[in-house]
DNA sequence: TTTAAAAAAGTGTTCGAGCACGCAATGTAA
DNA sequence: TTACATTGCGTGCTCGAACACTTTTTTAAA
């Protein structure tokens, strides 16, 4: 009844040879006579040998230096969570010799990204996790890393055709559709729906466009085109100014504004405006559980947040590298993280996943 | 810069003693002179020693026989997911010597539960995971297992004061509040809201009452008492009959019925009724991603499902036992799983978590 | 002071896989 | 025939923790 664990030694005994020879067959090293090799391979199959990962990693003691190229959390608190995810994964994998070096760049500065990306190359890590938020600037490096044989995992921002080991993040299109579904559920009367890209350089972030597409197509697909008018707007403003003017104007133009969908983590900016102007009936959906967003969620001004699970992105990113490098597992090219819907009542559970 | 891995040997050298003595201090076995013990403890703290789990489990090679007392998935497909979770955890932990024996009972038969519970005792497992859906019948066994020194983890149904190692599942009260929040968001005009307990023996399942409380109190707390009238009803019916009559009658009594909250996984029964009668405007929220529910979710008749994450419950249940038995970790008395909000657009991600 | 018992501390083997080392058998050239 | 390279394969140490076993030291009794 019990499954006996098959060891190299067992195989060796059965094949009337030594564990050294079995080892050579298993790892294709050294030379082994053909007949012996085949005998051993047959026995391995027959006994369904699986190497004992525990013993394996105890012995090998190999160090795996992973690099993470990721924005500075002090400049945009969204990035705190991926950092935490990285650290959580590092803790779990330290046993297996994993060590992560962070290369932190300024999310508002392409040059700092380039500088750090160059540093990564010089370090020759065994694997790389990268948030490629600068599309154009990142492109040349992918080739460089590929040439150096460094496997890289993308997260947060999906880039096609750069042949990463894996992409980890959300399906932006679906994400937009989901936001649309939620807002539509809460919309009680015909009106205008705003897609707001707040303080973001649209030209360099394709995923926001994809979100908008998903959002618009939901309304089209449900044949709600004539009930709800979807408009979109880039709202950029310097820190000290705020977005009041722009939204005032927008409301003048569309007095029947019923809902706002903020495509990034800046929903709290819109929420502040809604609160100030006591606009209780305008529904609001945004992204990410950063502090200010949580506050407005608890106040009921932001109705729902969609969680991009940034912690999970960092965590799984490292784990995928480990699965590839250490455990030699097959890695799916894309790992979509769930689109979690968060509201006041279930917020807690998503804040600190054990 | 590199974190050196601290070994027992390192501690021994620093304390000018042998690894045997350090071992005795670590495991409180044998006798150690007080001054030496303290010296060693200080060094352990100072160097922040963490035992190498890999080496640990390689050596110990101990078998852990866990038992799972859980309903038959063939009689209620809700239970398929916990079974899968169990198996997933077993696979991951096989390396550590974990083996699970399932004791499957009939979820409609108390006597079958009792019979299987007795069997568990006879097997003397090292740990037990149990879905105690029969409150009264389960009670005496907890004492028995405690006397035998078998740690048990409860899941799915929370029972107070039986001193389990841990409860894993949802916060029922919150769950009810969440359902209320969602329905309220979608309710466009004043009306009646129904809490439906479908085919469930309320007297033996306190958690459904708790859900209802959470639901009702949401409406009270938000001072929506006069806008929405919350009523609740037990809807029991034999397989061949259906619930049509009962709902027909209910609608006659409350023509302004605007939403239904089904407190268990039977939302599809209500959905079938709504579909048959083309009642598009009645919002519907229920639980669990079982097949029929998914179908009505995709059709848009069920608006949202709350995921009780039954797979996760099985998975984490086993993992908590392993954490306790194998890794000697501290276990929280309650592990609440997230209240996931599921709709057509994000359903996929919750179906088969890798 | 001797001696036995109890207490404290040290030694060495084991788990399974990885891998360095080295031995033996055969082949090849001077 | 000697010298030495090549091929094929076996041996034995290592990783860190567990634990059985042995040795040394302390304490108490004779």
XYZ file of C-alpha atoms in Angstrom, chain B residues 233 235-238 240-253 273 276-277:
22
model
C -37.165 32.106 4.219
C -36.964 26.920 1.041
C -36.958 23.167 1.251
C -38.194 20.947 -1.492
C -37.744 17.408 -2.717
C -38.592 16.172 -8.167
C -40.748 19.064 -7.123
C -38.709 22.222 -7.419
C -39.105 25.492 -5.653
C -41.404 27.148 -8.178
C -44.527 27.124 -6.055
C -42.825 28.578 -3.044
C -41.237 31.375 -5.014
C -44.458 32.075 -6.902
C -46.211 32.552 -3.633
C -43.456 34.680 -2.248
C -43.562 36.986 -5.244
C -47.301 37.349 -4.861
C -46.757 38.428 -1.298
C -36.703 29.849 -11.626
C -37.977 30.360 -16.546
C -40.030 33.361 -15.561
